[in-house]
PDB file of C-alpha atoms in Angstrom:
ATOM      1  CA  UNK U   1      29.849   6.163 -32.274  1.00  0.00           C
ATOM      2  CA  UNK U   2      27.812   7.429 -29.357  1.00  0.00           C
ATOM      3  CA  UNK U   3      27.609   5.898 -25.909  1.00  0.00           C
ATOM      4  CA  UNK U   4      24.698   6.995 -23.785  1.00  0.00           C
ATOM      5  CA  UNK U   5      25.567   7.272 -20.125  1.00  0.00           C
ATOM      6  CA  UNK U   6      22.118   8.202 -18.867  1.00  0.00           C
ATOM      7  CA  UNK U   7      18.611   7.314 -19.925  1.00  0.00           C
ATOM      8  CA  UNK U   8      16.736   9.845 -22.006  1.00  0.00           C
ATOM      9  CA  UNK U   9      12.980  10.307 -22.322  1.00  0.00           C
ATOM     10  CA  UNK U  10      13.036   8.195 -25.479  1.00  0.00           C
ATOM     11  CA  UNK U  11      15.853   5.762 -26.096  1.00  0.00           C
ATOM     12  CA  UNK U  12      14.350   4.955 -29.483  1.00  0.00           C
ATOM     13  CA  UNK U  13      14.364   8.596 -30.570  1.00  0.00           C
ATOM     14  CA  UNK U  14      17.939   9.036 -29.419  1.00  0.00           C
ATOM     15  CA  UNK U  15      19.152   5.786 -30.982  1.00  0.00           C
ATOM     16  CA  UNK U  16      17.431   6.529 -34.295  1.00  0.00           C
ATOM     17  CA  UNK U  17      18.910  10.030 -34.396  1.00  0.00           C
ATOM     18  CA  UNK U  18      22.418   8.769 -33.630  1.00  0.00           C
ATOM     19  CA  UNK U  19      22.252   5.859 -36.080  1.00  0.00           C
ATOM     20  CA  UNK U  20      20.827   8.078 -38.822  1.00  0.00           C
ATOM     21  CA  UNK U  21      23.342  10.891 -38.520  1.00  0.00           C
ATOM     22  CA  UNK U  22      26.599   9.767 -36.915  1.00  0.00           C
ATOM     23  CA  UNK U  23      29.471   9.355 -39.385  1.00  0.00           C
ATOM     24  CA  UNK U  24      30.118   5.682 -40.037  1.00  0.00           C
ATOM     25  CA  UNK U  25      33.392   3.851 -39.542  1.00  0.00           C
ATOM     26  CA  UNK U  26      35.011   1.363 -41.883  1.00  0.00           C
ATOM     27  CA  UNK U  27      34.903  -2.218 -40.624  1.00  0.00           C
ATOM     28  CA  UNK U  28      38.573  -2.408 -39.538  1.00  0.00           C
ATOM     29  CA  UNK U  29      38.327   0.915 -37.699  1.00  0.00           C
ATOM     30  CA  UNK U  30      35.054  -0.130 -36.084  1.00  0.00           C
ATOM     31  CA  UNK U  31      36.591  -3.326 -34.682  1.00  0.00           C
ATOM     32  CA  UNK U  32      39.368  -1.378 -33.001  1.00  0.00           C
ATOM     33  CA  UNK U  33      37.247   1.582 -31.829  1.00  0.00           C
ATOM     34  CA  UNK U  34      33.997  -0.091 -30.790  1.00  0.00           C
ATOM     35  CA  UNK U  35      33.814  -0.857 -27.088  1.00  0.00           C
ATOM     36  CA  UNK U  36      33.137  -4.458 -26.082  1.00  0.00           C
ATOM     37  CA  UNK U  37      29.702  -3.573 -24.710  1.00  0.00           C
ATOM     38  CA  UNK U  38      26.158  -4.311 -25.913  1.00  0.00           C
ATOM     39  CA  UNK U  39      24.564  -1.920 -28.359  1.00  0.00           C
ATOM     40  CA  UNK U  40      22.835  -1.419 -31.665  1.00  0.00           C
ATOM     41  CA  UNK U  41      24.772  -1.521 -34.930  1.00  0.00           C
ATOM     42  CA  UNK U  42      23.725   0.009 -38.247  1.00  0.00           C
ATOM     43  CA  UNK U  43      25.301  -0.931 -41.573  1.00  0.00           C
ATOM     44  CA  UNK U  44      25.428   2.092 -43.852  1.00  0.00           C
ATOM     45  CA  UNK U  45      26.034   2.435 -47.598  1.00  0.00           C
ATOM     46  CA  UNK U  46      27.773   5.392 -49.174  1.00  0.00           C
ATOM     47  CA  UNK U  47      26.144   7.050 -52.187  1.00  0.00           C
ATOM     48  CA  UNK U  48      28.017   5.046 -54.840  1.00  0.00           C
ATOM     49  CA  UNK U  49      27.156   1.816 -53.020  1.00  0.00           C
ATOM     50  CA  UNK U  50      23.459   2.713 -52.924  1.00  0.00           C
ATOM     51  CA  UNK U  51      23.596   3.316 -56.682  1.00  0.00           C
ATOM     52  CA  UNK U  52      25.317  -0.054 -57.265  1.00  0.00           C
ATOM     53  CA  UNK U  53      22.629  -1.725 -55.148  1.00  0.00           C
ATOM     54  CA  UNK U  54      19.879  -0.059 -57.176  1.00  0.00           C
ATOM     55  CA  UNK U  55      18.620   1.966 -54.210  1.00  0.00           C
ATOM     56  CA  UNK U  56      17.160   5.427 -54.669  1.00  0.00           C
ATOM     57  CA  UNK U  57      18.298   8.418 -52.594  1.00  0.00           C
ATOM     58  CA  UNK U  58      14.884   8.359 -50.905  1.00  0.00           C
ATOM     59  CA  UNK U  59      15.761   4.942 -49.464  1.00  0.00           C
ATOM     60  CA  UNK U  60      18.296   6.460 -47.090  1.00  0.00           C
ATOM     61  CA  UNK U  61      21.770   5.176 -46.354  1.00  0.00           C
ATOM     62  CA  UNK U  62      21.042   2.646 -43.590  1.00  0.00           C
ATOM     63  CA  UNK U  63      20.956  -0.915 -44.950  1.00  0.00           C
ATOM     64  CA  UNK U  64      20.439  -2.879 -41.728  1.00  0.00           C
ATOM     65  CA  UNK U  65      20.044  -2.360 -37.984  1.00  0.00           C
ATOM     66  CA  UNK U  66      20.721  -5.116 -35.471  1.00  0.00           C
ATOM     67  CA  UNK U  67      21.324  -5.708 -31.773  1.00  0.00           C
ATOM     68  CA  UNK U  68      24.794  -6.633 -30.599  1.00  0.00           C
ATOM     69  CA  UNK U  69      23.585  -8.044 -27.299  1.00  0.00           C
ATOM     70  CA  UNK U  70      26.968  -9.021 -25.909  1.00  0.00           C
ATOM     71  CA  UNK U  71      29.399  -6.705 -27.686  1.00  0.00           C
ATOM     72  CA  UNK U  72      29.510  -4.278 -30.594  1.00  0.00           C
ATOM     73  CA  UNK U  73      32.252  -6.566 -31.899  1.00  0.00           C
ATOM     74  CA  UNK U  74      29.870  -9.550 -31.897  1.00  0.00           C
ATOM     75  CA  UNK U  75      30.105 -12.612 -34.082  1.00  0.00           C
ATOM     76  CA  UNK U  76      27.284 -11.399 -36.382  1.00  0.00           C
ATOM     77  CA  UNK U  77      29.099  -8.153 -37.188  1.00  0.00           C
ATOM     78  CA  UNK U  78      32.364  -9.991 -37.845  1.00  0.00           C
ATOM     79  CA  UNK U  79      30.649 -12.694 -39.939  1.00  0.00           C
ATOM     80  CA  UNK U  80      28.922 -10.099 -42.106  1.00  0.00           C
ATOM     81  CA  UNK U  81      32.275  -8.636 -43.135  1.00  0.00           C
ATOM     82  CA  UNK U  82      34.282 -11.877 -43.545  1.00  0.00           C
ATOM     83  CA  UNK U  83      34.796 -13.920 -46.687  1.00  0.00           C
ATOM     84  CA  UNK U  84      33.358 -17.413 -46.650  1.00  0.00           C
ATOM     85  CA  UNK U  85      30.468 -16.362 -44.405  1.00  0.00           C
ATOM     86  CA  UNK U  86      27.755 -15.496 -46.947  1.00  0.00           C
ATOM     87  CA  UNK U  87      25.705 -18.549 -45.984  1.00  0.00           C
ATOM     88  CA  UNK U  88      25.696 -17.399 -42.348  1.00  0.00           C
ATOM     89  CA  UNK U  89      24.869 -13.738 -42.974  1.00  0.00           C
ATOM     90  CA  UNK U  90      21.558 -12.522 -44.345  1.00  0.00           C
ATOM     91  CA  UNK U  91      23.162  -9.150 -45.032  1.00  0.00           C
ATOM     92  CA  UNK U  92      25.845 -10.776 -47.201  1.00  0.00           C
ATOM     93  CA  UNK U  93      23.209 -12.894 -48.949  1.00  0.00           C
ATOM     94  CA  UNK U  94      21.144  -9.813 -49.784  1.00  0.00           C
ATOM     95  CA  UNK U  95      24.167  -7.870 -50.979  1.00  0.00           C
ATOM     96  CA  UNK U  96      25.370 -10.821 -53.077  1.00  0.00           C
ATOM     97  CA  UNK U  97      21.973 -11.077 -54.763  1.00  0.00           C
ATOM     98  CA  UNK U  98      21.846  -7.352 -55.523  1.00  0.00           C
ATOM     99  CA  UNK U  99      25.483  -7.129 -56.632  1.00  0.00           C
ATOM    100  CA  UNK U 100      25.711 -10.409 -58.536  1.00  0.00           C
ATOM    101  CA  UNK U 101      25.867  -8.767 -61.969  1.00  0.00           C
ATOM    102  CA  UNK U 102      27.647  -5.571 -60.866  1.00  0.00           C
ATOM    103  CA  UNK U 103      30.529  -7.511 -59.295  1.00  0.00           C
ATOM    104  CA  UNK U 104      30.270 -10.573 -61.592  1.00  0.00           C
ATOM    105  CA  UNK U 105      29.810 -12.844 -58.579  1.00  0.00           C
ATOM    106  CA  UNK U 106      29.782 -16.581 -59.258  1.00  0.00           C
ATOM    107  CA  UNK U 107      27.782 -19.084 -57.249  1.00  0.00           C
ATOM    108  CA  UNK U 108      28.247 -22.796 -56.818  1.00  0.00           C
ATOM    109  CA  UNK U 109      25.767 -25.359 -55.594  1.00  0.00           C
ATOM    110  CA  UNK U 110      26.204 -26.909 -52.180  1.00  0.00           C
ATOM    111  CA  UNK U 111      24.370 -29.657 -50.383  1.00  0.00           C
ATOM    112  CA  UNK U 112      20.712 -28.731 -49.733  1.00  0.00           C
ATOM    113  CA  UNK U 113      21.190 -28.791 -45.952  1.00  0.00           C
ATOM    114  CA  UNK U 114      24.141 -26.394 -45.971  1.00  0.00           C
ATOM    115  CA  UNK U 115      23.898 -22.790 -44.822  1.00  0.00           C
ATOM    116  CA  UNK U 116      22.841 -20.573 -47.696  1.00  0.00           C
ATOM    117  CA  UNK U 117      19.981 -22.776 -48.946  1.00  0.00           C
ATOM    118  CA  UNK U 118      21.972 -24.868 -51.397  1.00  0.00           C
ATOM    119  CA  UNK U 119      24.235 -22.221 -52.904  1.00  0.00           C
ATOM    120  CA  UNK U 120      27.463 -20.500 -52.008  1.00  0.00           C
ATOM    121  CA  UNK U 121      29.651 -17.902 -53.597  1.00  0.00           C
ATOM    122  CA  UNK U 122      32.875 -19.200 -55.062  1.00  0.00           C
ATOM    123  CA  UNK U 123      35.929 -18.351 -52.947  1.00  0.00           C
ATOM    124  CA  UNK U 124      36.926 -15.656 -55.459  1.00  0.00           C
ATOM    125  CA  UNK U 125      33.440 -14.121 -55.318  1.00  0.00           C
ATOM    126  CA  UNK U 126      33.493 -14.222 -51.513  1.00  0.00           C
ATOM    127  CA  UNK U 127      36.699 -12.167 -51.597  1.00  0.00           C
ATOM    128  CA  UNK U 128      35.223  -9.756 -54.152  1.00  0.00           C
ATOM    129  CA  UNK U 129      32.091  -9.196 -52.061  1.00  0.00           C
ATOM    130  CA  UNK U 130      34.107  -8.734 -48.858  1.00  0.00           C
ATOM    131  CA  UNK U 131      36.413  -6.200 -50.515  1.00  0.00           C
ATOM    132  CA  UNK U 132      33.405  -4.284 -51.891  1.00  0.00           C
ATOM    133  CA  UNK U 133      31.703  -4.250 -48.481  1.00  0.00           C
ATOM    134  CA  UNK U 134      34.805  -3.058 -46.674  1.00  0.00           C
ATOM    135  CA  UNK U 135      35.316  -0.311 -49.248  1.00  0.00           C
ATOM    136  CA  UNK U 136      31.714   0.931 -49.591  1.00  0.00           C
ATOM    137  CA  UNK U 137      29.970   0.192 -46.293  1.00  0.00           C
ATOM    138  CA  UNK U 138      30.460   1.681 -42.863  1.00  0.00           C
ATOM    139  CA  UNK U 139      29.173   0.899 -39.395  1.00  0.00           C
ATOM    140  CA  UNK U 140      27.507   3.127 -36.846  1.00  0.00           C
ATOM    141  CA  UNK U 141      26.795   2.207 -33.249  1.00  0.00           C
ATOM    142  CA  UNK U 142      24.696   3.336 -30.326  1.00  0.00           C
ATOM    143  CA  UNK U 143      25.020   2.025 -26.780  1.00  0.00           C
ATOM    144  CA  UNK U 144      22.664   2.518 -23.839  1.00  0.00           C
ATOM    145  CA  UNK U 145      23.346   1.876 -20.205  1.00  0.00           C
ATOM    146  CA  UNK U 146      20.368  -0.506 -19.945  1.00  0.00           C
ATOM    147  CA  UNK U 147      21.207  -3.399 -22.275  1.00  0.00           C
ATOM    148  CA  UNK U 148      17.908  -5.128 -21.467  1.00  0.00           C
ATOM    149  CA  UNK U 149      16.089  -2.496 -23.543  1.00  0.00           C
ATOM    150  CA  UNK U 150      18.204  -2.969 -26.674  1.00  0.00           C
ATOM    151  CA  UNK U 151      16.025  -5.558 -28.425  1.00  0.00           C
ATOM    152  CA  UNK U 152      12.911  -3.391 -28.263  1.00  0.00           C
ATOM    153  CA  UNK U 153      14.792  -0.208 -29.102  1.00  0.00           C
ATOM    154  CA  UNK U 154      16.411  -1.897 -32.133  1.00  0.00           C
ATOM    155  CA  UNK U 155      13.006  -3.046 -33.426  1.00  0.00           C
ATOM    156  CA  UNK U 156      11.599   0.466 -33.087  1.00  0.00           C
ATOM    157  CA  UNK U 157      14.683   2.059 -34.652  1.00  0.00           C
ATOM    158  CA  UNK U 158      14.457  -0.346 -37.602  1.00  0.00           C
ATOM    159  CA  UNK U 159      10.798   0.616 -38.037  1.00  0.00           C
ATOM    160  CA  UNK U 160      11.720   4.326 -37.919  1.00  0.00           C
ATOM    161  CA  UNK U 161      14.727   4.154 -40.250  1.00  0.00           C
ATOM    162  CA  UNK U 162      13.269   1.495 -42.614  1.00  0.00           C
ATOM    163  CA  UNK U 163      16.649  -0.010 -43.597  1.00  0.00           C
ATOM    164  CA  UNK U 164      16.745  -1.217 -47.200  1.00  0.00           C
ATOM    165  CA  UNK U 165      17.960  -4.758 -46.377  1.00  0.00           C
ATOM    166  CA  UNK U 166      16.498  -5.198 -42.900  1.00  0.00           C
ATOM    167  CA  UNK U 167      14.780  -8.611 -42.737  1.00  0.00           C
ATOM    168  CA  UNK U 168      17.041 -10.764 -40.588  1.00  0.00           C
ATOM    169  CA  UNK U 169      19.534  -7.883 -40.366  1.00  0.00           C
ATOM    170  CA  UNK U 170      23.154  -9.064 -40.080  1.00  0.00           C
TER     171      UNK U 170
END
């Protein structure tokens, strides 16, 4: 995790470099180590996870990039790694779709107006997906002094890194 104390000529270049190369942290470690400051978070897949997701090595290891506008420990980051939250997390939805057969995930229908567009993972499948994510995914973070620039920097970083599951991010 890198915290930038001073502006650089290109925040986007710096953020992309940090998020592409910094070693990731497991979710539990990230929650204890990440400062409660705004930043950009990248969700990263290890090699075996990329294979399970059907991603080629050329895809890169970054799955999603998103702004944590209030804190690196924001609700979106926590929701993405918690069971029972697949309907509220586009990252979890994408992973569930790609891992459905690999992890033997079961879905159940919900009311059409519910989060998740009328489907949800069974409680057992929620736990299976969460365990897989916590074992195979890591988080990287970058923080700049000027939080007002984060939204634009995150968009540009996502364009540069082309995360495999980016639309809607976390």
